[in-house]
PDB file of C-alpha atoms in Angstrom:
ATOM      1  CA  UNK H   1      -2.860 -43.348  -6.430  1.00 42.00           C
ATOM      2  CA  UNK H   2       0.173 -43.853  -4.153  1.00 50.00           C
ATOM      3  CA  UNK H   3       2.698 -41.565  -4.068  1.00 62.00           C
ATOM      4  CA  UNK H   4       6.152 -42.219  -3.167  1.00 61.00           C
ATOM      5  CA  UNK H   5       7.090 -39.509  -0.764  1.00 62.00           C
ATOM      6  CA  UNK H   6      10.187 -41.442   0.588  1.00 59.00           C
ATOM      7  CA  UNK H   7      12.810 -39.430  -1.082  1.00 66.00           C
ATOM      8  CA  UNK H   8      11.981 -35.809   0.312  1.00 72.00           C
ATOM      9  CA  UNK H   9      14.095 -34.303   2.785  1.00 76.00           C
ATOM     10  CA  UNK H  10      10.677 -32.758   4.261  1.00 73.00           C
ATOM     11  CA  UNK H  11       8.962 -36.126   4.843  1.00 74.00           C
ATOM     12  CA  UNK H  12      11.830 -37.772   6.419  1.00 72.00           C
ATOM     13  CA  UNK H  13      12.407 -38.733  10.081  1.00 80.00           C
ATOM     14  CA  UNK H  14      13.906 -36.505  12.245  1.00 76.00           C
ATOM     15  CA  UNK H  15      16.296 -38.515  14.956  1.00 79.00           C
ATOM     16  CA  UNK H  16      16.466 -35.347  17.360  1.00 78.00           C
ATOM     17  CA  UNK H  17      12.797 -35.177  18.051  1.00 78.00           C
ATOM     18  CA  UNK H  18      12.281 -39.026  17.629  1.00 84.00           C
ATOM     19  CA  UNK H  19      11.256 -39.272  21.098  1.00 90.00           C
ATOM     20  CA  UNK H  20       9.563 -35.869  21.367  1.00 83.00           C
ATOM     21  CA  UNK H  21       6.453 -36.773  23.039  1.00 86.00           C
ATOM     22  CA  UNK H  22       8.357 -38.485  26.221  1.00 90.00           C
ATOM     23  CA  UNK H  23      10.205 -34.482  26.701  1.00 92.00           C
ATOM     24  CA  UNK H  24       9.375 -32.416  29.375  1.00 95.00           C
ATOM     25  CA  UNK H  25       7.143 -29.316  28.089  1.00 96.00           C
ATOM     26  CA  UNK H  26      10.782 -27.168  28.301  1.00 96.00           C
ATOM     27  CA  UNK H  27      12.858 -30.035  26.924  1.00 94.00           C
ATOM     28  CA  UNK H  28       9.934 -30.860  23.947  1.00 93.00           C
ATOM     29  CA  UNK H  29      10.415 -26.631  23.235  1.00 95.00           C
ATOM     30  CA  UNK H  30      14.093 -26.758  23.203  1.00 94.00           C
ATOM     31  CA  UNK H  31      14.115 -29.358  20.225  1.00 91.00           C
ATOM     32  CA  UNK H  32      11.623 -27.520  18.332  1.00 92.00           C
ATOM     33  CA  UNK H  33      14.098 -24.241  18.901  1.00 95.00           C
ATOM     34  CA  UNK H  34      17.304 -26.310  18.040  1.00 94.00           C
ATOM     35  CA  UNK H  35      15.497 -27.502  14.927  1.00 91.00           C
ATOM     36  CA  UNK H  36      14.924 -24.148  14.247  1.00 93.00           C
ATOM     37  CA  UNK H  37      17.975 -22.238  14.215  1.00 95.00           C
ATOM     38  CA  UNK H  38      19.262 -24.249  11.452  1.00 95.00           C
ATOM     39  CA  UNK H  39      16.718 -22.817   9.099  1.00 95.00           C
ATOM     40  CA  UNK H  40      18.632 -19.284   8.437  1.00 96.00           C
ATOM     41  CA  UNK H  41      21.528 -21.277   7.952  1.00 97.00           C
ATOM     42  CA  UNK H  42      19.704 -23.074   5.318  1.00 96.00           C
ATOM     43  CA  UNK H  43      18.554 -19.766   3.413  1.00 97.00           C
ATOM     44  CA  UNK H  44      21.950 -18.652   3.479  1.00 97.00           C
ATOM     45  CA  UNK H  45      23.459 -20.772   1.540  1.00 97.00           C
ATOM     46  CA  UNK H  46      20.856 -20.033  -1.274  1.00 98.00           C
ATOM     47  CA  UNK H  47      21.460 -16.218  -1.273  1.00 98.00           C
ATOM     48  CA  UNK H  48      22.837 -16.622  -5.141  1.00 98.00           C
ATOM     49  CA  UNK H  49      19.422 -17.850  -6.466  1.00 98.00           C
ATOM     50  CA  UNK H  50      17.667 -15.273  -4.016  1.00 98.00           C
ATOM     51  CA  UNK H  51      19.807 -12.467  -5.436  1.00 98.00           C
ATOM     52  CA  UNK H  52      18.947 -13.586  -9.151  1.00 98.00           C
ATOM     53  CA  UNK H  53      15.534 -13.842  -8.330  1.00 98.00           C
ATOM     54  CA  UNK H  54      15.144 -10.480  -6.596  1.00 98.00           C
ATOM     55  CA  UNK H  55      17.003  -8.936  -9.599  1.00 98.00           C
ATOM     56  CA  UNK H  56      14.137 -10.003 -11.941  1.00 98.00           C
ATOM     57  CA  UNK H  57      12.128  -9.017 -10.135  1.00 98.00           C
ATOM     58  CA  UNK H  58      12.921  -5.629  -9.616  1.00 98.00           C
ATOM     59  CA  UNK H  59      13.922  -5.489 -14.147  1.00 97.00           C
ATOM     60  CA  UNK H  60       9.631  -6.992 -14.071  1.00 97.00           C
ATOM     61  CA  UNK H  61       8.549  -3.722 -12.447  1.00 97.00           C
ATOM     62  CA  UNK H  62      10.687  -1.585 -14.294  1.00 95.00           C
ATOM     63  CA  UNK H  63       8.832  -2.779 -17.419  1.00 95.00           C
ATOM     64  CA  UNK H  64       5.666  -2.664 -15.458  1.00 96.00           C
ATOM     65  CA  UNK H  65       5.477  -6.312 -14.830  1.00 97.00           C
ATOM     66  CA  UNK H  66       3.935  -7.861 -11.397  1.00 98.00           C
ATOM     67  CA  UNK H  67       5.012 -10.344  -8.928  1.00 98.00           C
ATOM     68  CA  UNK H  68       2.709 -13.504  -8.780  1.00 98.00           C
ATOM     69  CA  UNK H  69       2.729 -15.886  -5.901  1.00 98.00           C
ATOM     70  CA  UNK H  70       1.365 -19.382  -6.748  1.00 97.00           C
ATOM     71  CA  UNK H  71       0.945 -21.929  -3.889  1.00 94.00           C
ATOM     72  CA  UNK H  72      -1.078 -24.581  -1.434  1.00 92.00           C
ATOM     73  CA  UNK H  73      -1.868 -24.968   1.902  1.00 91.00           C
ATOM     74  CA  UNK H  74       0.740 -23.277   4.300  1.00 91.00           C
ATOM     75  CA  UNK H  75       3.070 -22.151   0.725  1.00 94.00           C
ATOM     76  CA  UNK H  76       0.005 -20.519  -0.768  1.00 94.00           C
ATOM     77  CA  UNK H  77      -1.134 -18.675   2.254  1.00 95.00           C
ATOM     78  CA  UNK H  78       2.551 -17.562   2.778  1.00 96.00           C
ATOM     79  CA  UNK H  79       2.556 -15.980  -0.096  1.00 97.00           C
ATOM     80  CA  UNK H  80      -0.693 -14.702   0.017  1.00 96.00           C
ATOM     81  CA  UNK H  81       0.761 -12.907   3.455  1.00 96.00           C
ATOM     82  CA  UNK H  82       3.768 -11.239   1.667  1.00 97.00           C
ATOM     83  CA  UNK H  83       1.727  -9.673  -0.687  1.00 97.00           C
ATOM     84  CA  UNK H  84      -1.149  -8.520   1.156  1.00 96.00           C
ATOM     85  CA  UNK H  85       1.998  -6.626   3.063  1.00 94.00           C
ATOM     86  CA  UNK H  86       3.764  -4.590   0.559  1.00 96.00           C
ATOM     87  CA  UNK H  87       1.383  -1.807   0.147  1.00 94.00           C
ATOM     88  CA  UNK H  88       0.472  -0.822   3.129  1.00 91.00           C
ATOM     89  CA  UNK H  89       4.062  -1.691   3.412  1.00 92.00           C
ATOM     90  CA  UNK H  90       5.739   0.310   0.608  1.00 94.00           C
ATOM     91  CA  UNK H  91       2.894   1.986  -1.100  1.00 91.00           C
ATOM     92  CA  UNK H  92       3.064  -0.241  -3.900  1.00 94.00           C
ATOM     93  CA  UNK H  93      -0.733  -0.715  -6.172  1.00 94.00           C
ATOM     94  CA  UNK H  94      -2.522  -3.910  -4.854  1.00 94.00           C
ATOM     95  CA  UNK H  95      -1.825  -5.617  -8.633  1.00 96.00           C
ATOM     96  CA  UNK H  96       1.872  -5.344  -8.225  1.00 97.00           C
ATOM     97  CA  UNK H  97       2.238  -8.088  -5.756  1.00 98.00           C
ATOM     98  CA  UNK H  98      -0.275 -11.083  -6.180  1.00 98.00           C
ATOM     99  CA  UNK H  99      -0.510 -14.456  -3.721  1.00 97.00           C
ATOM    100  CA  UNK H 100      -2.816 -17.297  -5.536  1.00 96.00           C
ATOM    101  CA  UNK H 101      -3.753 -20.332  -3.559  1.00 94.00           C
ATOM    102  CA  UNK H 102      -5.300 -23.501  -4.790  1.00 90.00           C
ATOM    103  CA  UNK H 103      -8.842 -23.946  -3.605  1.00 89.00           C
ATOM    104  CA  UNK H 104      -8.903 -19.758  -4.306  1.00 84.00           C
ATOM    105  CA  UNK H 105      -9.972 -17.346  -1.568  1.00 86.00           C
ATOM    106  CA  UNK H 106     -11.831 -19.910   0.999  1.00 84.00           C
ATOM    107  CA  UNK H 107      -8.537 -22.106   1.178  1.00 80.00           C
ATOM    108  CA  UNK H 108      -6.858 -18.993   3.265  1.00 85.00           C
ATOM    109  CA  UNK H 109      -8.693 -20.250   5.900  1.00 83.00           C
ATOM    110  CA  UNK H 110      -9.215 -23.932   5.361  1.00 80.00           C
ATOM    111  CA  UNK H 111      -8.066 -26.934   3.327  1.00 75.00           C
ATOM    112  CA  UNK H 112     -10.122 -27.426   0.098  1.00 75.00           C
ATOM    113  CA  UNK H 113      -9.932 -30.847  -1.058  1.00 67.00           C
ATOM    114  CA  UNK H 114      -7.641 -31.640  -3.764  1.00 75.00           C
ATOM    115  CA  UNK H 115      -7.409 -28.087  -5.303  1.00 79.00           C
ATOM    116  CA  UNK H 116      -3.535 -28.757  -4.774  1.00 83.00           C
ATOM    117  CA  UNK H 117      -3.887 -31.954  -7.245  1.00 76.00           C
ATOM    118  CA  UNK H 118      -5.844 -29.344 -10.074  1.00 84.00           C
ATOM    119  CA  UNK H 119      -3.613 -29.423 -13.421  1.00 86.00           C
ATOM    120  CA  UNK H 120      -6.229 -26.610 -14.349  1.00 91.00           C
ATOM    121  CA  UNK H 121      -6.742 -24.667 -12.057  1.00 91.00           C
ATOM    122  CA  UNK H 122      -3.011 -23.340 -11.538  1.00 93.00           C
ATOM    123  CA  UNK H 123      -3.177 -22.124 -15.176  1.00 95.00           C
ATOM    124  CA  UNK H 124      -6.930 -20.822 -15.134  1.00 95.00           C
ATOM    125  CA  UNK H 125      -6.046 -18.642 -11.988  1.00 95.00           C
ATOM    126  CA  UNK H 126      -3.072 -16.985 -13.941  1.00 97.00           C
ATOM    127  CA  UNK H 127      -5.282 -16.668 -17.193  1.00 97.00           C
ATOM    128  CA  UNK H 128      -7.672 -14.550 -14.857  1.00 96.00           C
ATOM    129  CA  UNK H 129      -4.638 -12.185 -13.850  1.00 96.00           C
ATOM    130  CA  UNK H 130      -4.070 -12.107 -17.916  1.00 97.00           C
ATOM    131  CA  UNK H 131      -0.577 -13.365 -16.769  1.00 98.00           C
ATOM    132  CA  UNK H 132       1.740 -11.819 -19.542  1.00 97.00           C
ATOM    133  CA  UNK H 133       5.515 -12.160 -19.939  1.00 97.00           C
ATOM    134  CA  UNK H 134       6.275  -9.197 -18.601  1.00 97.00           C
ATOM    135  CA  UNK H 135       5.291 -10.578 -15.110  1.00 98.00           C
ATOM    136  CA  UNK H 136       7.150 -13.283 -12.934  1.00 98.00           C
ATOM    137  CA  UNK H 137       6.057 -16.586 -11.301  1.00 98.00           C
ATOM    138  CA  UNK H 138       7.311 -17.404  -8.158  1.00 98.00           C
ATOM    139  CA  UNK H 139       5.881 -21.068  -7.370  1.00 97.00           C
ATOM    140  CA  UNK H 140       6.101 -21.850  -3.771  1.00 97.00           C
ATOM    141  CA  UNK H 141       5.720 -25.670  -2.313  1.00 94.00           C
ATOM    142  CA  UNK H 142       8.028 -27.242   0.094  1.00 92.00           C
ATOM    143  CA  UNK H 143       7.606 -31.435  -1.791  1.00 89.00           C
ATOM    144  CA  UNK H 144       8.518 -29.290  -4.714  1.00 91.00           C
ATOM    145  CA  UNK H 145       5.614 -31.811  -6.562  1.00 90.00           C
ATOM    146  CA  UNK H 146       2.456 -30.062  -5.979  1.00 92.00           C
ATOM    147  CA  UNK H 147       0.671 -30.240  -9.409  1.00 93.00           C
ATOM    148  CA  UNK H 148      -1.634 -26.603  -9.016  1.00 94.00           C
ATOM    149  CA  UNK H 149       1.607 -24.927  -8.936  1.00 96.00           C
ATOM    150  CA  UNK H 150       3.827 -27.009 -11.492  1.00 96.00           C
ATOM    151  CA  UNK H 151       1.024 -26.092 -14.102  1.00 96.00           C
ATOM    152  CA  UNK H 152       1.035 -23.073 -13.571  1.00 96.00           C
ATOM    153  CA  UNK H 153       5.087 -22.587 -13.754  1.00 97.00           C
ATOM    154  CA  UNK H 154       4.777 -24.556 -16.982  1.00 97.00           C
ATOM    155  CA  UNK H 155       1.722 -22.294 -18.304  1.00 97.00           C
ATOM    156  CA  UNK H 156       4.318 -19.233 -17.303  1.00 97.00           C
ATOM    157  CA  UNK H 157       7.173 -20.904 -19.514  1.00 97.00           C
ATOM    158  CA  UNK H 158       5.026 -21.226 -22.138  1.00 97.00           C
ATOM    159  CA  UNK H 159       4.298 -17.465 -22.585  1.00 97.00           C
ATOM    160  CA  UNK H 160       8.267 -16.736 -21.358  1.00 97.00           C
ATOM    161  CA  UNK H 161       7.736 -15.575 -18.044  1.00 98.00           C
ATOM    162  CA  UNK H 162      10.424 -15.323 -15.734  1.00 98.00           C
ATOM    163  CA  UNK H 163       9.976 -18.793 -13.339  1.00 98.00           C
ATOM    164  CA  UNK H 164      11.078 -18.901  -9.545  1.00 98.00           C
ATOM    165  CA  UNK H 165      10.854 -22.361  -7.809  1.00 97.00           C
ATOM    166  CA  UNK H 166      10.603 -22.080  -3.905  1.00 97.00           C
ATOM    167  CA  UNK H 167      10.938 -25.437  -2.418  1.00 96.00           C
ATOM    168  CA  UNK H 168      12.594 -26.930   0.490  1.00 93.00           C
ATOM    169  CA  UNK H 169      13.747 -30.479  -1.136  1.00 90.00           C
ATOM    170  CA  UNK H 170      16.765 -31.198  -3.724  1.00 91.00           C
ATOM    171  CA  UNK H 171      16.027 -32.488  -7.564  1.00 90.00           C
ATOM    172  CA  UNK H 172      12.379 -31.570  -7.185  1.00 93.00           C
ATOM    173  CA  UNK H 173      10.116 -31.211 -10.821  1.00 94.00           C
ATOM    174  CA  UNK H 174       8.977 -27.336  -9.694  1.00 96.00           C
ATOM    175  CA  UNK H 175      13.212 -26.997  -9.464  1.00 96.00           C
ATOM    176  CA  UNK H 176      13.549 -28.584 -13.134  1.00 96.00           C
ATOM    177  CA  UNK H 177      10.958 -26.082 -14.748  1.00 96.00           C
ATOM    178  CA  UNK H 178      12.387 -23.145 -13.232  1.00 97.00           C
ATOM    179  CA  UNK H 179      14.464 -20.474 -14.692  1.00 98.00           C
ATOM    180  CA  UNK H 180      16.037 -19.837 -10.998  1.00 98.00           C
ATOM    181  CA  UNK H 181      15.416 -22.657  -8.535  1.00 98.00           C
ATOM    182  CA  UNK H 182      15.951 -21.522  -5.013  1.00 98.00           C
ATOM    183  CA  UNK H 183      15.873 -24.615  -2.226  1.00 97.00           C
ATOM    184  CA  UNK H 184      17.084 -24.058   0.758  1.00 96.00           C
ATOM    185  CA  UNK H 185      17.278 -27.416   2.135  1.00 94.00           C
ATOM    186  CA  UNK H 186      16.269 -27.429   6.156  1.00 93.00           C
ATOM    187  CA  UNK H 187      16.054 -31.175   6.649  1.00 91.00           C
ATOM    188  CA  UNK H 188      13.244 -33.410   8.454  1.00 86.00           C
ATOM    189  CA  UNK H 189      10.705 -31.929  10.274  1.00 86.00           C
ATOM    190  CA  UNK H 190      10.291 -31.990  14.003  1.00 85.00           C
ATOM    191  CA  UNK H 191       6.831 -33.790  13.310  1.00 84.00           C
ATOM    192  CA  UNK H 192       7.554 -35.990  10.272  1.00 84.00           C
ATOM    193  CA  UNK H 193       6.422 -34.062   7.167  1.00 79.00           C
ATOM    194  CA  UNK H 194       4.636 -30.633   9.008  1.00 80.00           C
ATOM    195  CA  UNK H 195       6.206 -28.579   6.699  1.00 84.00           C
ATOM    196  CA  UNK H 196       4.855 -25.833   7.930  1.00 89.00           C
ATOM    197  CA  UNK H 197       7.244 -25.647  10.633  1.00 90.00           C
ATOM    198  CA  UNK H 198      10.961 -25.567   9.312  1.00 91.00           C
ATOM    199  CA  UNK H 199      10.340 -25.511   5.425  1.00 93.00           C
ATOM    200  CA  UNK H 200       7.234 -22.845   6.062  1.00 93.00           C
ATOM    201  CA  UNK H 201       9.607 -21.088   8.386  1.00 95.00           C
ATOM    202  CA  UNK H 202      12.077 -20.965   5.202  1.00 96.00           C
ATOM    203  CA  UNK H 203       9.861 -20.136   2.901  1.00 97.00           C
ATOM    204  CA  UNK H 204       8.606 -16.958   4.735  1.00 97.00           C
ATOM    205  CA  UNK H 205      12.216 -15.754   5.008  1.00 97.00           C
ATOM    206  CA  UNK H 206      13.131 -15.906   1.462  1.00 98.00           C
ATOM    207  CA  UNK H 207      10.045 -14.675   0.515  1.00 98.00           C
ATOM    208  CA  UNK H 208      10.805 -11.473   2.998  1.00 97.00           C
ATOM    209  CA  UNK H 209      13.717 -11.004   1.102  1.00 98.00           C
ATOM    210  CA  UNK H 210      12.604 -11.200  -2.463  1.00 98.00           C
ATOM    211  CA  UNK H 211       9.917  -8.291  -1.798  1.00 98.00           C
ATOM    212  CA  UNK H 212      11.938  -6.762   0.794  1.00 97.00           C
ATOM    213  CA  UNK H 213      14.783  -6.201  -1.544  1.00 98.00           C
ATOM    214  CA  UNK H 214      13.030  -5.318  -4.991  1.00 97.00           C
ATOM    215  CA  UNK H 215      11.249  -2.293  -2.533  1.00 97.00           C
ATOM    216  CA  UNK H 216      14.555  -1.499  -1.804  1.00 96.00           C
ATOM    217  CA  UNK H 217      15.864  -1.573  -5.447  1.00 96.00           C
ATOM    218  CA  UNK H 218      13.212   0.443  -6.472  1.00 95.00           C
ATOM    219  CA  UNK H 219      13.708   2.946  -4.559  1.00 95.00           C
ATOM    220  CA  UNK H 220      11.387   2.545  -1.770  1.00 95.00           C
ATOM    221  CA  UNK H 221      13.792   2.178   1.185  1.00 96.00           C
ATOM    222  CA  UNK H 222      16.114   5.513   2.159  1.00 95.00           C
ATOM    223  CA  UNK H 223      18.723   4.510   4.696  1.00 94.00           C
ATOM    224  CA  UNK H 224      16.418   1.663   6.185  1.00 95.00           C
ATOM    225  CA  UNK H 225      13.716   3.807   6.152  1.00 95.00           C
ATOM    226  CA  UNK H 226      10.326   2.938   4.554  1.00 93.00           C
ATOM    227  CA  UNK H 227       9.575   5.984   2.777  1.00 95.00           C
ATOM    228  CA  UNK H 228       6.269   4.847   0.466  1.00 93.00           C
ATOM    229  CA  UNK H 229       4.426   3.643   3.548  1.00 90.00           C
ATOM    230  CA  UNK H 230       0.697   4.352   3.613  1.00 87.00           C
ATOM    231  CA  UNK H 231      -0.548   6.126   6.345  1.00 88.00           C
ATOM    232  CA  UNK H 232      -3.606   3.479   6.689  1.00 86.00           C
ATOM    233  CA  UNK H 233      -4.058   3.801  10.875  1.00 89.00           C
ATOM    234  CA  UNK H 234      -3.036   6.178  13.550  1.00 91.00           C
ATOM    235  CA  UNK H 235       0.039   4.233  14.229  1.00 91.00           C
ATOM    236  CA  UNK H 236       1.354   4.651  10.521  1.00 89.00           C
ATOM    237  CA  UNK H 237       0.536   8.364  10.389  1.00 92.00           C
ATOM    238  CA  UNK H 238       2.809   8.973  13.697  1.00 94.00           C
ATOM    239  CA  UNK H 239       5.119   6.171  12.217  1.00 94.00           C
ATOM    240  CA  UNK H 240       5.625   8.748   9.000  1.00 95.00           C
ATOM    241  CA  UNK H 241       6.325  11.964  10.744  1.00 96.00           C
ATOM    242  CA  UNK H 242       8.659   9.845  12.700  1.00 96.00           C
ATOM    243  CA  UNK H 243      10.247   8.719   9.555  1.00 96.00           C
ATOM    244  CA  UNK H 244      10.074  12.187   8.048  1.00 96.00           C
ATOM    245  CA  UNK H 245      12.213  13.761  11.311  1.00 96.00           C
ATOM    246  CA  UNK H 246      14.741  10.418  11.132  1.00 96.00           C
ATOM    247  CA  UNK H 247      15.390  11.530   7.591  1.00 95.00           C
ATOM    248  CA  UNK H 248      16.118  14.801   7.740  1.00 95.00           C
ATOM    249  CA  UNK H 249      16.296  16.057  11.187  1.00 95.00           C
ATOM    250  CA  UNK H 250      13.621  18.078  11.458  1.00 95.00           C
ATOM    251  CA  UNK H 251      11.312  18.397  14.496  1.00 96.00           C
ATOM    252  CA  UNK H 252       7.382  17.366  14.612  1.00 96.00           C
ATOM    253  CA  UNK H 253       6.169  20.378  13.449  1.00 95.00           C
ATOM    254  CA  UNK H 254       7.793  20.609  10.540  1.00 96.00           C
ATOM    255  CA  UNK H 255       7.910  16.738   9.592  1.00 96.00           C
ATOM    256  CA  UNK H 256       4.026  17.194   9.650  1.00 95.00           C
ATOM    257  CA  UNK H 257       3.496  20.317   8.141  1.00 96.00           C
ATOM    258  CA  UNK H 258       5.349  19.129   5.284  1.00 95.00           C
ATOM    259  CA  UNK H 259       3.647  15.656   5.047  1.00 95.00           C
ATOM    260  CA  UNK H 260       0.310  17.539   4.842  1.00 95.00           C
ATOM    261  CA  UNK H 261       1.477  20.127   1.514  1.00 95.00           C
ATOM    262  CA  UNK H 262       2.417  16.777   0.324  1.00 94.00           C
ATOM    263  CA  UNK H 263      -0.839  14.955   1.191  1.00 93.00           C
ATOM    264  CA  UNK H 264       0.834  12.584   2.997  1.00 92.00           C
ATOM    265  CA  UNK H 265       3.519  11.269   1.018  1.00 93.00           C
ATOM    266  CA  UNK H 266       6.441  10.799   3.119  1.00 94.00           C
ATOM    267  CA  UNK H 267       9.286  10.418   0.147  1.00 94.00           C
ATOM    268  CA  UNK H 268       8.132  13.930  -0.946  1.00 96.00           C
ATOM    269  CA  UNK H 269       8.158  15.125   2.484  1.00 96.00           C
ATOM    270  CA  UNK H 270      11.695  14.258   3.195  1.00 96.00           C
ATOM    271  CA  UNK H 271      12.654  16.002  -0.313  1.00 96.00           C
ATOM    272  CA  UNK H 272      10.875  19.260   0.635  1.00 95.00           C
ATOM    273  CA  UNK H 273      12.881  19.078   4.344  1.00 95.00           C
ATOM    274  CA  UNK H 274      15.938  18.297   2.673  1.00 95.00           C
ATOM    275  CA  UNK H 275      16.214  20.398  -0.056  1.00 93.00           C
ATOM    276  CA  UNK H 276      13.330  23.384   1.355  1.00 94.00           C
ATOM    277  CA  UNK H 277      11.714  22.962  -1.598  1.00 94.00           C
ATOM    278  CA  UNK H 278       8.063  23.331  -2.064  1.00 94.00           C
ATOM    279  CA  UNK H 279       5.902  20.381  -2.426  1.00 95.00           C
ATOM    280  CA  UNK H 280       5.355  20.464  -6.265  1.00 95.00           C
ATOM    281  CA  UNK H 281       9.207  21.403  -6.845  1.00 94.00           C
ATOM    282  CA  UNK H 282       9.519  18.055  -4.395  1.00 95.00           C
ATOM    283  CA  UNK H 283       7.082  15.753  -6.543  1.00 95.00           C
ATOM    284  CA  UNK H 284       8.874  17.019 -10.066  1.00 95.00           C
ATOM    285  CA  UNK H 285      12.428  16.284  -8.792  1.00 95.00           C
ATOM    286  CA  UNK H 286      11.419  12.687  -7.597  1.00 95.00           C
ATOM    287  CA  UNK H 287       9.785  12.409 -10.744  1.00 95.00           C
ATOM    288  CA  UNK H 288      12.334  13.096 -12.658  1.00 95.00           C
ATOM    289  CA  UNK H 289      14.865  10.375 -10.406  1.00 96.00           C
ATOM    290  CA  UNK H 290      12.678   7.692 -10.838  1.00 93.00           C
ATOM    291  CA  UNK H 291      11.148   8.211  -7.148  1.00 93.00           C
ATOM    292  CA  UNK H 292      14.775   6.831  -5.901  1.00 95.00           C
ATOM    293  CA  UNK H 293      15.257  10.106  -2.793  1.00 95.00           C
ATOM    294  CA  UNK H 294      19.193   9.877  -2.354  1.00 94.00           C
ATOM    295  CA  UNK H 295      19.480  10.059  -6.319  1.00 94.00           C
ATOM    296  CA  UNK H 296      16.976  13.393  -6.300  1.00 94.00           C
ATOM    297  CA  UNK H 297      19.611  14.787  -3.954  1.00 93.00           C
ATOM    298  CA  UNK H 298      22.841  14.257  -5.413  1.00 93.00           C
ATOM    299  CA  UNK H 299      20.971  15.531  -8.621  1.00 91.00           C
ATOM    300  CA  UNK H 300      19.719  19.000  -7.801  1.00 89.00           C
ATOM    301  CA  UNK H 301      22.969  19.396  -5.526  1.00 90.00           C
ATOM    302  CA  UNK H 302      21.455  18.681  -1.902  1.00 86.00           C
ATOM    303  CA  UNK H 303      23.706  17.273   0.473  1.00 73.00           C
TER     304      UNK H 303
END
């Protein structure tokens, strides 16, 4: 089957780098760096569809809802990457945040041949999440064709799930189906069509800032401080009496004596600094704010 290819941005030539393998080492780098720094230029002007798509986000976890990732090849282990972050990250429960990739766990590490061509498969790996309504779909493929993840955005539409299309070329069929398209268009690729260079490059940043900020709309960001984090490795346990003594001031001591009332849970630990409160009287007041710290304060009349 031939597939015309000729009208993505992400398969075209690049002229800058049309002569890339007579560069010096330096000069060859300096292309792929110039090619480069037009990529946050690119997600910038799709902020708008970011911003709706974090927003429904954040309303899908409010109603208990999840995050699902659906991709292949570089997109699906991209988002496969996000999610395995956010909670060590943020504390959040493993379900919340979800990265499927066609091919299934072996295709993290290696291609599997012609998973990404599956109409089945998308919508079988959702069906084994029970994929509900409540829950949004956030397809990821820089053609903006691949047919494991367009099946499963249309199985998602079918049960009126919230659709996201990630893609990195204009008019695409994954931008059609979706109920927020975001494309930040980056142009050709250094290597014709390794779009795991400028698109992947892309992709990761939006896809920082979709789970970056629905942690920090729900509440799990004070200041720029990441105040679920689990305390999974020596490094995390100093990072959260760190945090702790950032948020309130406090010295060591205290930062860890209070993180160890709390069992560890740094929000609660800042409360209990903050407004000397004991570590149940800390837990019921976040409780009671939706777990949101600067909203627990102005409540019970901390400053």
């Amino acid at each position: 089957m031939n597939i015309d290819l000729s009208k993505l941005t992400t398969e075209g030539r690049n002229a800058a780098s049309a002569h890339i393998d007579m560069l010096s080492t330096e000069e060859m780098l300096k292309v792929i760096n110039a090619e480069d720094q037009k990529v946050a230029l690119a997600v910038e002007k799709v902020i708008p569809a970011i911003t709706r798509a974090v927003d429904a986000i954040v309303g899908a976890f409010r109603k208990g809802g999840r995050l699902i990732y659906c991709g292949a090849g570089t997109s699906g282990r991209l988002g496969i990457l996000d999610a395995s972050e956010c909670p060590p990250t943020y504390g959040t429960p493993r379900e919340q945040v979800v990265g499927l990739i066609a091919g299934g766990h072996r295709a993290i590490l290696q291609a599997v041949e012609n998973a990404e061509d599956s109409l089945t498969l998308g919508v079988d790996d959702l069906k084994a999440l029970n994929f509900n309504a409540h829950d949004v779909l956030v397809g990821i493929a820089a053609s903006g064709r691949t047919p494991y993840v367009i099946a499963a955005m249309q199985y998602a539409k079918s049960l009126a799930a919230t659709t996201v299309a990630l893609t990195c070329n204009d008019g695409s069929e994954m931008a059609r189906i979706a109920d927020i398209a975001i494309v930040p268009i980056v142009g050709p690729e250094v290597v014709t069509g390794s779009s795991r260079m400028k698109a992947g490059t892309a992709q990761k940043m939006v896809l920082n800032m979709l789970t970056t900020g629905a942690m920090i709309r729900s509440g799990k960001v004070y200041g720029n401080l990441m105040v679920d984090v689990e305390a999974t490795n020596l490094k995390l346990v100093q990072r959260q009496i760190n945090i702790v003594m950032e948020a309130t001031g406090c010295d060591a001591d205290t930062a860890s004596l209070a993180l160890k009332a709390c069992e560890g849970h740094c929000k609660t630990a800042i409360v209990m600094v903050l407004g000397q409160l004991s570590a149940t009287q800390a837990t019921q007041l976040l409780q009671d704010n939706g777990g949101f710290i600067r909203q627990a304060l102005v409540n019970a009349g901390i400053k």
